[in-house]
Coordinates of C-alpha atoms and ligand atoms in Angstrom, one line a residue:
M1 CA 75.9 100.8 109.4
G2 CA 77.7 97.7 108.4
N3 CA 76.6 95.1 105.9
P4 CA 73.1 94.0 107.1
L5 CA 72.8 90.9 105.0
Y6 CA 76.2 89.6 106.0
D7 CA 76.0 90.7 109.6
R8 CA 72.6 89.2 110.3
L9 CA 72.7 86.0 108.4
F10 CA 76.3 85.0 108.5
G11 CA 78.4 87.2 110.8
I12 CA 76.2 86.4 113.8
H13 CA 77.7 82.9 113.8
A14 CA 81.4 84.0 113.9
G15 CA 83.4 81.6 116.0
K16 CA 80.5 79.2 116.6
E17 CA 81.6 75.6 116.6
T18 CA 78.0 74.4 116.1
P19 CA 77.1 72.4 113.0
F20 CA 76.0 74.2 109.9
L21 CA 76.2 71.7 107.1
H22 CA 75.9 67.9 107.4
L23 CA 77.3 66.5 104.2
P24 CA 76.4 63.2 102.5
D25 CA 79.9 61.7 103.2
G26 CA 79.2 62.0 107.0
H27 CA 81.4 65.1 107.4
T28 CA 80.0 68.1 109.2
L29 CA 81.1 71.7 108.6
T30 CA 80.6 74.1 111.6
H31 CA 79.4 77.6 111.2
A32 CA 83.0 78.8 112.1
A33 CA 84.6 76.6 109.5
F34 CA 82.1 77.7 106.9
L35 CA 82.7 81.3 107.6
D36 CA 86.5 80.8 107.3
M37 CA 85.9 79.2 103.9
A38 CA 83.6 82.1 102.8
A39 CA 86.2 84.7 104.0
R40 CA 88.9 83.0 101.9
V41 CA 86.6 83.2 98.9
A42 CA 85.9 86.8 99.6
N43 CA 89.6 87.5 99.7
A44 CA 90.0 85.6 96.4
L45 CA 87.2 87.7 94.8
T46 CA 88.9 91.0 95.7
G47 CA 91.9 89.9 93.7
Y48 CA 89.8 89.8 90.6
E49 CA 89.4 93.6 90.5
L50 CA 85.7 93.6 90.9
E51 CA 83.7 96.5 92.3
P52 CA 80.7 96.3 94.7
G53 CA 77.6 96.1 92.5
D54 CA 79.3 94.0 89.8
R55 CA 77.4 90.8 88.9
V56 CA 78.9 87.3 89.5
A57 CA 77.1 84.8 87.3
V58 CA 77.3 81.3 88.9
Q59 CA 76.4 78.0 87.2
V60 CA 77.8 75.4 89.6
E61 CA 76.6 72.2 91.3
K62 CA 75.4 72.3 94.9
S63 CA 78.3 72.3 97.3
P64 CA 79.5 74.0 100.5
E65 CA 81.9 76.0 98.3
A66 CA 79.0 77.2 96.2
L67 CA 77.3 78.5 99.4
A68 CA 80.6 80.1 100.4
L69 CA 80.6 81.9 97.1
Y70 CA 77.1 83.3 97.9
T71 CA 78.3 84.4 101.3
A72 CA 81.4 85.9 99.9
C73 CA 79.4 88.0 97.4
A74 CA 77.3 89.3 100.3
Q75 CA 80.6 90.2 102.1
T76 CA 82.2 91.9 99.2
G77 CA 79.0 93.7 97.9
L78 CA 79.0 91.7 94.7
I79 CA 75.6 90.8 93.1
F80 CA 75.1 87.0 93.2
L81 CA 73.4 85.6 90.1
P82 CA 72.8 81.9 90.4
L83 CA 71.9 80.0 87.2
N84 CA 70.1 76.6 86.8
T85 CA 72.7 73.9 86.2
A86 CA 70.5 72.5 83.4
Y87 CA 70.8 75.6 81.2
T88 CA 72.5 75.2 77.8
S89 CA 75.3 77.5 76.5
A90 CA 72.7 79.1 74.3
E91 CA 70.6 80.0 77.3
L92 CA 73.5 81.1 79.4
S93 CA 74.9 83.4 76.9
Y94 CA 71.8 85.6 77.2
F95 CA 72.0 85.8 81.0
I96 CA 75.7 86.6 81.0
E97 CA 75.3 89.3 78.3
N98 CA 72.1 90.8 79.7
S99 CA 73.4 91.1 83.3
G100 CA 76.8 92.4 82.1
A101 CA 78.4 89.9 84.5
A102 CA 82.0 90.8 85.4
L103 CA 82.8 87.3 86.7
V104 CA 81.5 83.9 85.5
V105 CA 82.0 80.9 87.8
C106 CA 81.2 77.5 86.3
D107 CA 81.9 73.8 86.5
A108 CA 85.1 72.9 84.6
A109 CA 83.0 70.7 82.4
K110 CA 81.2 73.8 81.1
E111 CA 84.3 75.9 80.7
T112 CA 84.9 75.3 77.0
G113 CA 81.4 76.3 76.1
L114 CA 81.3 79.4 78.4
R115 CA 84.8 80.9 77.9
P116 CA 84.0 82.5 74.5
I117 CA 80.7 83.8 75.9
A118 CA 82.5 85.3 79.0
E119 CA 85.3 86.7 76.8
A120 CA 82.8 88.4 74.5
Q121 CA 81.6 90.2 77.5
N122 CA 85.0 91.0 78.9
A123 CA 84.1 88.9 81.9
R124 CA 86.6 86.8 83.9
L125 CA 85.9 83.1 84.1
E126 CA 86.8 80.9 87.0
T127 CA 85.8 77.3 87.8
L128 CA 84.2 75.6 90.7
N129 CA 83.4 71.9 90.6
A130 CA 81.0 69.8 92.7
D131 CA 83.9 68.5 94.8
G132 CA 85.1 72.0 95.6
S133 CA 88.0 71.8 93.2
G134 CA 88.7 74.4 90.4
S135 CA 90.5 77.7 90.0
L136 CA 88.3 79.7 92.4
M137 CA 89.0 77.5 95.5
R138 CA 92.7 77.0 94.4
R139 CA 93.1 80.7 94.8
A140 CA 90.9 80.9 97.9
L141 CA 92.8 78.3 99.8
G142 CA 95.9 80.5 99.8
M143 CA 94.0 83.4 101.3
L144 CA 93.4 84.5 104.9
P145 CA 90.3 83.2 106.7
A146 CA 89.2 86.7 107.7
F147 CA 87.5 89.4 105.7
E148 CA 86.1 92.8 106.8
P149 CA 82.7 93.0 105.1
V150 CA 82.2 95.9 102.6
R151 CA 79.7 98.4 103.9
R152 CA 76.3 98.1 102.3
R153 CA 72.9 99.7 102.8
P154 CA 69.7 97.7 103.2
D155 CA 68.5 98.9 99.7
D156 CA 71.8 97.9 97.9
L157 CA 71.3 95.0 95.5
A158 CA 72.4 91.6 96.7
A159 CA 71.2 89.2 94.0
F160 CA 69.7 88.9 90.5
L161 CA 67.5 86.0 89.7
Y162 CA 66.3 85.6 86.1
T163 CA 62.7 84.8 85.6
S164 CA 61.2 84.0 82.2
G165 CA 58.8 86.2 80.5
T166 CA 55.4 85.4 79.0
T167 CA 56.5 87.3 75.8
G168 CA 60.1 88.2 75.2
R169 CA 63.3 87.2 77.0
S170 CA 64.0 86.5 80.6
K171 CA 64.1 89.4 83.0
G172 CA 66.6 89.9 85.8
A173 CA 64.8 90.4 89.1
M174 CA 66.9 92.7 91.2
L175 CA 66.7 91.8 94.9
T176 CA 68.1 94.0 97.7
Q177 CA 69.8 93.0 100.9
D178 CA 66.6 93.9 102.8
N179 CA 64.4 91.9 100.4
L180 CA 66.3 88.8 101.4
L181 CA 66.9 89.6 105.0
S182 CA 63.5 90.8 106.0
N183 CA 61.9 87.7 104.4
A184 CA 64.3 85.3 106.1
E185 CA 63.8 86.8 109.5
T186 CA 60.0 86.8 109.1
L187 CA 60.0 83.1 108.1
V188 CA 62.1 82.1 111.0
Q189 CA 59.5 83.6 113.3
E190 CA 56.5 82.3 111.4
W191 CA 57.9 78.7 111.1
R192 CA 59.6 78.8 114.6
F193 CA 63.0 77.8 113.3
T194 CA 65.7 77.7 116.1
Q195 CA 69.3 76.6 116.4
D196 CA 68.1 73.1 117.2
D197 CA 66.6 72.6 113.8
V198 CA 68.1 70.3 111.2
L199 CA 66.7 70.9 107.8
L200 CA 66.6 68.2 105.2
H201 CA 67.8 70.2 102.2
A202 CA 67.4 68.4 98.9
L203 CA 66.4 71.5 96.7
P204 CA 68.7 73.1 94.2
I205 CA 70.4 76.3 95.4
F206 CA 70.0 78.3 92.2
H207 CA 66.4 79.4 92.9
T208 CA 64.5 81.2 95.6
H209 CA 63.2 78.1 97.3
G210 CA 66.5 76.4 98.0
L211 CA 68.6 79.5 98.6
F212 CA 66.6 82.4 99.9
V213 CA 64.0 80.4 101.7
A214 CA 65.6 77.2 102.9
T215 CA 69.3 78.3 103.3
N216 CA 68.6 81.8 104.6
V217 CA 66.1 80.5 107.2
V218 CA 68.6 78.1 108.5
L219 CA 71.3 80.8 108.6
A220 CA 69.0 83.3 110.3
S221 CA 68.1 80.8 113.0
G222 CA 71.5 79.3 113.5
G223 CA 70.4 75.8 112.8
S224 CA 71.9 73.3 110.5
M225 CA 71.0 71.4 107.3
I226 CA 71.6 68.0 105.8
F227 CA 72.9 69.3 102.5
L228 CA 72.1 66.8 99.8
P229 CA 73.1 67.3 96.1
K230 CA 69.6 66.5 94.9
F231 CA 66.3 64.8 95.8
D232 CA 67.0 61.1 96.1
L233 CA 64.3 59.0 97.8
D234 CA 66.8 56.6 99.3
D235 CA 68.8 59.4 100.8
I236 CA 65.7 61.2 102.1
L237 CA 64.4 58.1 103.8
R238 CA 67.8 57.2 105.3
L239 CA 68.4 60.7 106.6
M240 CA 65.0 61.8 107.8
P241 CA 65.5 60.3 111.3
D242 CA 68.3 62.9 111.8
A243 CA 66.2 65.9 110.6
T244 CA 63.6 68.1 112.2
A245 CA 62.1 69.8 109.1
M246 CA 62.0 69.5 105.4
M247 CA 61.1 72.0 102.6
G248 CA 60.1 70.7 99.2
V249 CA 58.2 71.1 96.0
P250 CA 55.0 69.0 95.7
T251 CA 56.9 66.4 93.7
F252 CA 58.9 65.6 96.9
Y253 CA 55.7 64.8 98.7
T254 CA 54.1 62.7 96.0
R255 CA 57.3 60.7 95.6
L256 CA 57.5 60.1 99.3
L257 CA 53.9 58.9 99.4
G258 CA 54.6 56.6 96.4
D259 CA 57.1 54.7 98.5
D260 CA 55.9 52.2 101.2
R261 CA 59.1 52.7 103.1
F262 CA 57.9 56.2 104.0
T263 CA 55.9 55.3 107.1
G264 CA 54.3 57.3 109.9
D265 CA 57.1 56.1 112.2
L266 CA 59.7 57.5 110.0
A267 CA 58.1 61.0 110.0
R268 CA 56.6 61.1 113.5
H269 CA 59.6 62.9 115.2
M270 CA 59.7 65.6 112.5
R271 CA 58.6 69.1 113.5
L272 CA 57.6 70.5 110.2
F273 CA 57.0 69.8 106.5
I274 CA 56.7 72.8 104.2
S275 CA 55.7 72.8 100.5
G276 CA 55.8 75.5 97.9
S277 CA 56.8 76.6 94.3
A278 CA 53.7 74.9 92.8
P279 CA 50.2 74.0 93.9
L280 CA 50.1 71.2 96.4
L281 CA 47.0 69.2 95.6
A282 CA 44.5 69.0 98.6
E283 CA 44.5 65.2 97.9
T284 CA 48.3 65.1 98.5
H285 CA 47.9 67.1 101.7
E286 CA 45.2 64.7 103.0
R287 CA 47.1 61.5 102.0
F288 CA 50.2 62.9 103.8
E289 CA 48.3 63.6 107.0
A290 CA 46.7 60.1 106.8
R291 CA 50.1 58.5 106.5
T292 CA 52.1 60.6 108.9
G293 CA 49.8 62.6 111.1
H294 CA 51.5 65.8 109.8
R295 CA 49.7 68.6 108.0
I296 CA 52.0 70.0 105.4
L297 CA 52.4 73.7 105.7
E298 CA 51.9 75.3 102.3
R299 CA 53.2 78.8 101.4
Y300 CA 53.3 80.9 98.3
G301 CA 56.0 83.1 96.8
M302 CA 57.7 84.2 93.7
T303 CA 61.2 85.1 92.4
E304 CA 60.3 88.8 92.5
T305 CA 58.9 88.8 96.0
N306 CA 60.4 85.8 97.9
M307 CA 57.6 84.6 100.2
N308 CA 54.2 86.4 100.4
T309 CA 51.9 84.1 102.3
S310 CA 52.0 81.1 104.6
N311 CA 49.7 78.8 106.3
P312 CA 49.9 79.2 110.1
Y313 CA 52.3 77.2 112.2
D314 CA 49.9 77.0 115.1
G315 CA 46.5 77.5 113.6
E316 CA 44.7 75.4 110.9
R317 CA 46.8 74.6 107.9
R318 CA 44.1 74.5 105.3
A319 CA 44.6 72.2 102.3
G320 CA 44.3 73.8 98.9
T321 CA 45.2 77.3 100.3
V322 CA 48.4 79.2 100.7
G323 CA 47.4 80.7 104.1
F324 CA 47.7 84.3 105.2
P325 CA 49.8 87.2 104.0
L326 CA 53.1 87.3 106.0
P327 CA 53.5 90.1 108.6
D328 CA 54.4 93.3 106.7
V329 CA 53.1 91.9 103.4
E330 CA 49.9 93.5 102.1
L331 CA 47.9 91.4 99.7
K332 CA 44.9 92.5 97.6
V333 CA 42.9 90.9 94.8
T334 CA 42.1 93.2 91.9
D335 CA 40.2 93.4 88.7
P336 CA 42.8 92.4 86.1
E337 CA 41.3 95.0 83.6
T338 CA 40.8 98.0 85.8
G339 CA 43.1 97.3 88.8
E340 CA 40.2 98.1 91.2
T341 CA 40.3 96.1 94.4
L342 CA 37.6 93.4 94.4
H343 CA 35.3 92.4 97.2
Q344 CA 36.4 89.6 99.6
G345 CA 35.7 86.2 98.0
E346 CA 35.9 87.5 94.4
I347 CA 38.5 86.0 92.1
G348 CA 41.0 88.3 90.5
M349 CA 44.7 89.3 90.2
V350 CA 46.8 88.8 93.3
E351 CA 48.9 91.9 94.1
V352 CA 51.4 92.2 96.9
R353 CA 53.4 95.0 98.6
G354 CA 56.0 94.8 101.3
P355 CA 59.7 94.8 102.2
N356 CA 60.0 91.5 100.3
V357 CA 59.1 93.0 96.9
F358 CA 62.0 93.5 94.5
E359 CA 63.4 96.7 93.0
G360 CA 62.4 96.0 89.4
Y361 CA 63.8 94.2 86.3
W362 CA 67.4 94.9 85.4
Q363 CA 67.5 97.5 82.6
M364 CA 63.9 96.9 81.6
P365 CA 62.0 100.0 82.8
E366 CA 58.9 99.3 80.7
K367 CA 58.6 95.7 82.0
T368 CA 59.1 97.0 85.6
A369 CA 56.4 99.6 85.1
A370 CA 54.0 97.1 83.7
E371 CA 54.2 94.8 86.7
L372 CA 55.3 97.0 89.6
R373 CA 52.8 99.8 90.4
E374 CA 54.1 103.2 91.5
D375 CA 52.5 102.7 94.9
G376 CA 54.7 99.6 95.4
F377 CA 52.1 96.8 94.6
F378 CA 53.5 94.0 92.4
I379 CA 51.1 92.4 90.0
T380 CA 51.9 88.7 90.5
G381 CA 50.2 87.2 87.4
D382 CA 48.5 84.7 89.7
L383 CA 44.7 84.6 90.0
G384 CA 43.3 84.1 93.5
R385 CA 40.7 84.9 96.1
V386 CA 40.6 85.4 99.8
D387 CA 38.1 83.3 101.7
E388 CA 35.9 84.5 104.6
D389 CA 38.5 83.4 107.1
G390 CA 41.3 85.3 105.4
Y391 CA 43.0 82.3 103.7
V392 CA 44.4 83.0 100.3
H393 CA 43.6 80.6 97.5
I394 CA 45.6 80.6 94.3
V395 CA 43.0 79.4 91.7
G396 CA 44.9 79.8 88.5
R397 CA 47.4 81.8 86.5
G398 CA 46.8 84.9 84.5
K399 CA 50.2 84.2 82.9
D400 CA 50.9 81.5 80.4
L401 CA 53.2 79.5 82.7
I402 CA 53.9 75.8 83.2
I403 CA 55.3 74.6 86.5
S404 CA 57.0 71.2 86.1
G405 CA 58.4 69.7 89.3
G406 CA 58.8 73.2 90.7
F407 CA 60.6 74.6 87.7
N408 CA 58.9 77.4 85.8
I409 CA 58.6 77.1 82.0
Y410 CA 57.2 79.7 79.7
P411 CA 55.6 78.2 76.6
K412 CA 56.6 81.1 74.4
E413 CA 60.3 80.3 74.7
I414 CA 59.6 76.7 73.5
E415 CA 57.2 77.8 70.8
L416 CA 59.9 80.1 69.3
V417 CA 62.3 77.1 69.1
L418 CA 59.6 74.8 67.6
D419 CA 58.5 77.4 65.1
D420 CA 62.0 77.6 63.8
Q421 CA 62.2 73.9 62.9
P422 CA 62.1 73.0 59.2
G423 CA 58.7 72.1 58.0
V424 CA 56.8 73.6 61.0
L425 CA 54.1 76.1 60.2
E426 CA 53.3 76.9 63.8
S427 CA 53.2 75.4 67.3
A428 CA 51.5 75.7 70.6
V429 CA 53.0 74.6 73.9
I430 CA 50.8 73.8 76.9
G431 CA 51.1 72.3 80.4
V432 CA 49.2 69.1 81.1
P433 CA 48.7 67.2 84.3
H434 CA 51.6 64.8 85.2
P435 CA 51.6 62.4 88.1
D436 CA 55.2 63.1 89.1
F437 CA 55.9 66.6 88.0
G438 CA 52.4 68.1 88.6
E439 CA 52.4 69.5 85.1
T440 CA 54.5 68.7 82.1
V441 CA 55.2 70.2 78.7
L442 CA 53.2 69.1 75.6
G443 CA 54.1 70.5 72.2
I444 CA 51.5 70.7 69.4
L445 CA 52.9 71.1 65.9
V446 CA 51.2 72.1 62.6
P447 CA 53.2 71.1 59.5
A448 CA 53.6 73.6 56.7
P449 CA 51.6 72.6 53.6
G450 CA 53.0 69.5 51.9
K451 CA 55.6 68.9 54.7
T452 CA 56.0 65.8 56.8
L453 CA 57.3 66.2 60.3
E454 CA 59.5 63.8 62.2
T455 CA 59.0 64.5 65.8
D456 CA 62.1 62.6 67.0
V457 CA 64.3 64.8 64.8
I458 CA 62.6 67.9 66.1
L459 CA 63.0 66.8 69.8
A460 CA 66.7 66.1 69.1
N461 CA 67.1 69.7 67.7
V462 CA 65.4 71.2 70.7
Q463 CA 68.0 69.6 73.0
N464 CA 70.8 72.0 71.9
E465 CA 68.7 75.1 72.6
L466 CA 66.8 74.4 75.8
A467 CA 67.5 72.9 79.2
R468 CA 66.2 69.4 79.6
F469 CA 63.4 70.2 82.0
K470 CA 61.8 72.5 79.3
H471 CA 61.8 69.8 76.6
P472 CA 58.3 68.7 75.5
R473 CA 57.6 65.2 76.9
K474 CA 55.7 64.6 73.7
L475 CA 54.9 66.3 70.4
I476 CA 51.5 65.9 68.7
L477 CA 50.8 66.8 65.1
L478 CA 47.6 68.6 64.1
N479 CA 46.4 70.0 60.8
E480 CA 45.5 73.2 62.5
L481 CA 45.3 74.8 65.9
P482 CA 41.9 75.6 67.5
R483 CA 41.3 79.4 67.3
N484 CA 38.6 81.7 68.6
T485 CA 36.8 84.2 66.4
M486 CA 39.6 86.7 67.0
G487 CA 42.1 84.2 65.6
K488 CA 43.7 83.6 69.0
V489 CA 44.9 80.0 69.7
Q490 CA 42.5 78.4 72.3
K491 CA 45.0 76.8 74.6
N492 CA 42.2 76.0 77.0
V493 CA 40.7 73.7 74.4
L494 CA 44.1 72.0 73.8
R495 CA 44.6 71.6 77.6
D496 CA 41.2 70.0 77.9
T497 CA 41.8 67.7 75.0
Y498 CA 45.1 66.4 76.3
K499 CA 44.5 66.6 80.0
D500 CA 44.7 62.8 80.6
L501 CA 47.6 62.1 78.3
F502 CA 50.1 61.4 81.1
M503 CA 47.7 60.4 83.8
T504 CA 47.3 56.7 84.4
V505 CA 43.9 55.4 85.1
Ligands
LIG611 C1 64.5 66.9 86.2 N1 64.0 66.7 85.0 C2 62.8 67.4 84.9 C3 62.7 68.1 86.1 N2 63.7 67.8 86.9 N3 61.9 67.5 83.9 C4 60.9 68.3 84.1 N4 60.6 69.0 85.2 C5 61.5 68.9 86.2 N5 61.3 69.6 87.4 C6 64.4 65.9 83.9 C7 65.7 65.2 84.2 O1 66.8 66.0 83.6 C8 65.6 63.8 83.6 O2 65.9 63.8 82.3 C9 64.1 63.5 83.7 O3 63.5 64.8 83.8 C10 63.7 62.7 85.0 O4 64.5 63.1 86.0 P1 64.3 62.7 87.5 O5 65.5 61.9 87.9 O6 63.0 62.1 87.7 O7 64.3 64.1 88.2 P2 65.0 64.5 89.4 O8 66.4 64.8 89.1 O9 64.7 63.6 90.5 O10 64.4 65.9 89.7 C11 63.0 66.1 89.9 C12 62.9 67.1 91.1 C13 63.7 68.4 90.7 C14 63.4 66.5 92.3 C15 61.4 67.5 91.2 O11 63.3 68.9 89.4 C16 63.7 69.4 91.7 O12 64.5 69.4 92.7 N6 62.8 70.4 91.6 C17 62.8 71.6 92.4 C18 62.8 72.8 91.7 C19 62.8 74.1 92.5 O13 63.6 74.2 93.5 N7 61.9 75.0 92.3 C20 61.9 76.2 93.1 C21 61.9 77.4 92.2 P3 66.3 62.5 81.5 O14 65.1 61.7 81.5 O15 66.8 63.0 80.2 O16 67.4 61.9 82.3 S1 61.7 78.9 93.2 C22 60.0 79.1 93.1 O17 59.3 78.5 92.4 C23 59.3 80.1 94.0 C24 59.9 81.4 94.3 C25 58.8 79.4 95.2 O18 57.6 79.7 95.6 O19 59.5 78.6 95.8
LIG612 P1 58.9 81.8 90.1 O1 58.9 83.1 90.6 O2 59.2 81.8 88.7 O3 59.8 80.9 90.8 O4 57.4 81.2 90.2 C1 56.5 81.7 91.1 C2 55.2 81.2 90.7 O5 55.0 79.8 91.2 C3 54.0 81.9 91.4 O6 53.7 83.1 90.6 C4 52.9 80.9 91.3 O7 52.3 80.9 90.1 C5 53.7 79.6 91.6 N1 53.6 79.2 93.0 C6 54.6 79.3 94.0 N2 54.1 78.7 95.1 C7 52.9 78.3 94.9 C8 51.9 77.6 95.7 N3 52.1 77.3 96.9 N4 50.7 77.4 95.1 C9 50.5 77.7 93.8 N5 51.4 78.3 93.0 C10 52.5 78.6 93.6

C-alpha cells in the first residue's frame, strides 16, 4: 500500500517530459516539472508541523502553483479544502472555523482580512498569489524537488468541499482518496481521454467540475490542458484550434453560440464537448449541433458524489437528459415521502450509491444521517425519472436551490441577510430564468409597517456579507408574500410571476 491518489494520478507521470499545463503566456510546464514543483511544496508543508488528516483551507487564484498545492496535499496526506475566490471574509470565517483548518493559504490581497480569522483558530497563514509569488512558494523554492508520499488508505480523507444547506449553514462534504480516484478513472474510460488529449480548461479549480472532473481526468489520462485563469470568449476562440476537448457549464456554450466568430470550422477538429453543473437546455444542445456538428455530452454530478451519470461517448447523446448511471454507480428513483423505489418512468427523488459517494458531512452526524442512508444510498435532492431506454432525466429540484452560471446558491442564506436589513419585515429569494447565467437571483422584500425601503442601500449592505455571485440582481418590493393555507410562502407563484423579468423578447 502506498498512496493511491498520489500514485495513480500524479506519481505515474514521474520523469515524463510530456506537456501537462499550457499557460496563457505561451509557456508549457511538463509533467516532470510540475511534479518537481509539487514535491517542493510538499516539503514546505512538512515544515509547518502539520499532521496527515489536518485541513488546509485554500482561497487562491487559479495557477500552476495552486494545483501543486493540491498535489502536495495528496502527497502529505493533508485534506485539501478549496474555497471560492469570491467568498467574503464573513463567509470564509465560517469555513475556516468549522473545518478546524490548521493552515490557511490565501492571496496576499486577502491576508489582512483573514489573519485574525486564522489566528482565532490557531491556524497558520501563508500566501500564494496568482503569479505564484507569496510566502508558500518562497519557502518551497528552497526545498528539494523530491518527496516520498505519505502512506494512505483508499478510505482516508483527501478533500473537503463545502456545500450550502437548504436550512442552516454550509456542510463540509468529506471526500476520500477513492471517491476522487475511482471517479476520475471511470471518466477517463467513459469519455476516452488519452495522453493525446488537450483540454481547454477555463473553469475555476475550487469546485468539483474544474478540479475533480477536469483536472483529475487529464491527470489520470496523462494528457495536458490549456490552463486559463477564467472563461474569456476571446481566449477560448483563439485557443480552441490547439485543443481536443472542452468541459464547461451551460453558460460557456450559450456564450460561444452568441458569438459569430464561433464557427463550425473552428470546432470541427474537436473530439469532445462536455457540459454539466446545471441543466443544458435541449435548445442549446440542438443549436450547438446545428452550428458545429458536435453533440454536447451532458453529465450529472454533485459535490457529495462527483459524477453519477453521463451520456454515452459512442451511443446517442440525448438532449435534455443526463445519460446513464456510470459503471459502479447505482441509481434509483424513489418516493420522496416513503423512500420506496418507484416504477420506471415515474418522477421521484434521485438516489445514488457507489464508490463515488462521500463519507458524510464533517461533524454533522444528523445531517449525514438525513441524506445518506445506512445502505449507502445518497438522497440527492434532485427530482428525476428514468425513461424507457434507461436515460436519466433531471426534471426539477426537491431542494430550494438556484444555479447561476454553474454556481450553487441557497436562497435561505440570502434571505437571512435580507431579513436583517433595517425596515425589512420579511423576504423571499427565488431563482428566475436568465439568458446568460441560466438562472439568476431575485429578492422580494416586504417592508415593515410604516417603513420605506431603499433597495440600493440594501444591495450595498449585502455586498459585505455575501459573495458577488449570490447578490440579488434585482430587489422587488411587495406589501405581502403569497402564502398557502398553511402559511407557507408560495415560491412557485413568485417564480411564475417574475419568470420573464430578465428574458428579452
Ligand atoms: C460571475 N458573476 C456571477 C457569476 N460569475 N454572477 C452570478 N453567477 C455567476 N456564475 C458576477 C461577476 O462577479 C460580475 O460581477 C458579474 O457577475 C458578471 O461577470 P461576468 O464577467 O459576466 O462573469 P464571468 O467572470 O465571465 O463568469 C461567468 C462564468 C463563471 C464563466 C459562468 O461564473 C464560471 O466560470 N462558472 C463556472 C462555475 C463552476 O465551475 N461550477 C461548477 C460547480 P460585476 O458585475 O460586479 O463585475 S461543481 C458542480 O456544480 C457539480 C458538482 C457539477 O456537476 O459539476
Ligand atoms: P453542487 O453539488 O452544489 O455543485 O451542485 C450539484 C447540483 O447541480 C445537482 O444536485 C443538480 O441539482 C445540479 N446539476 C449538476 N449537473 C447537472 C445537470 N447536468 N443537469 C441538471 N442539474 C445538474
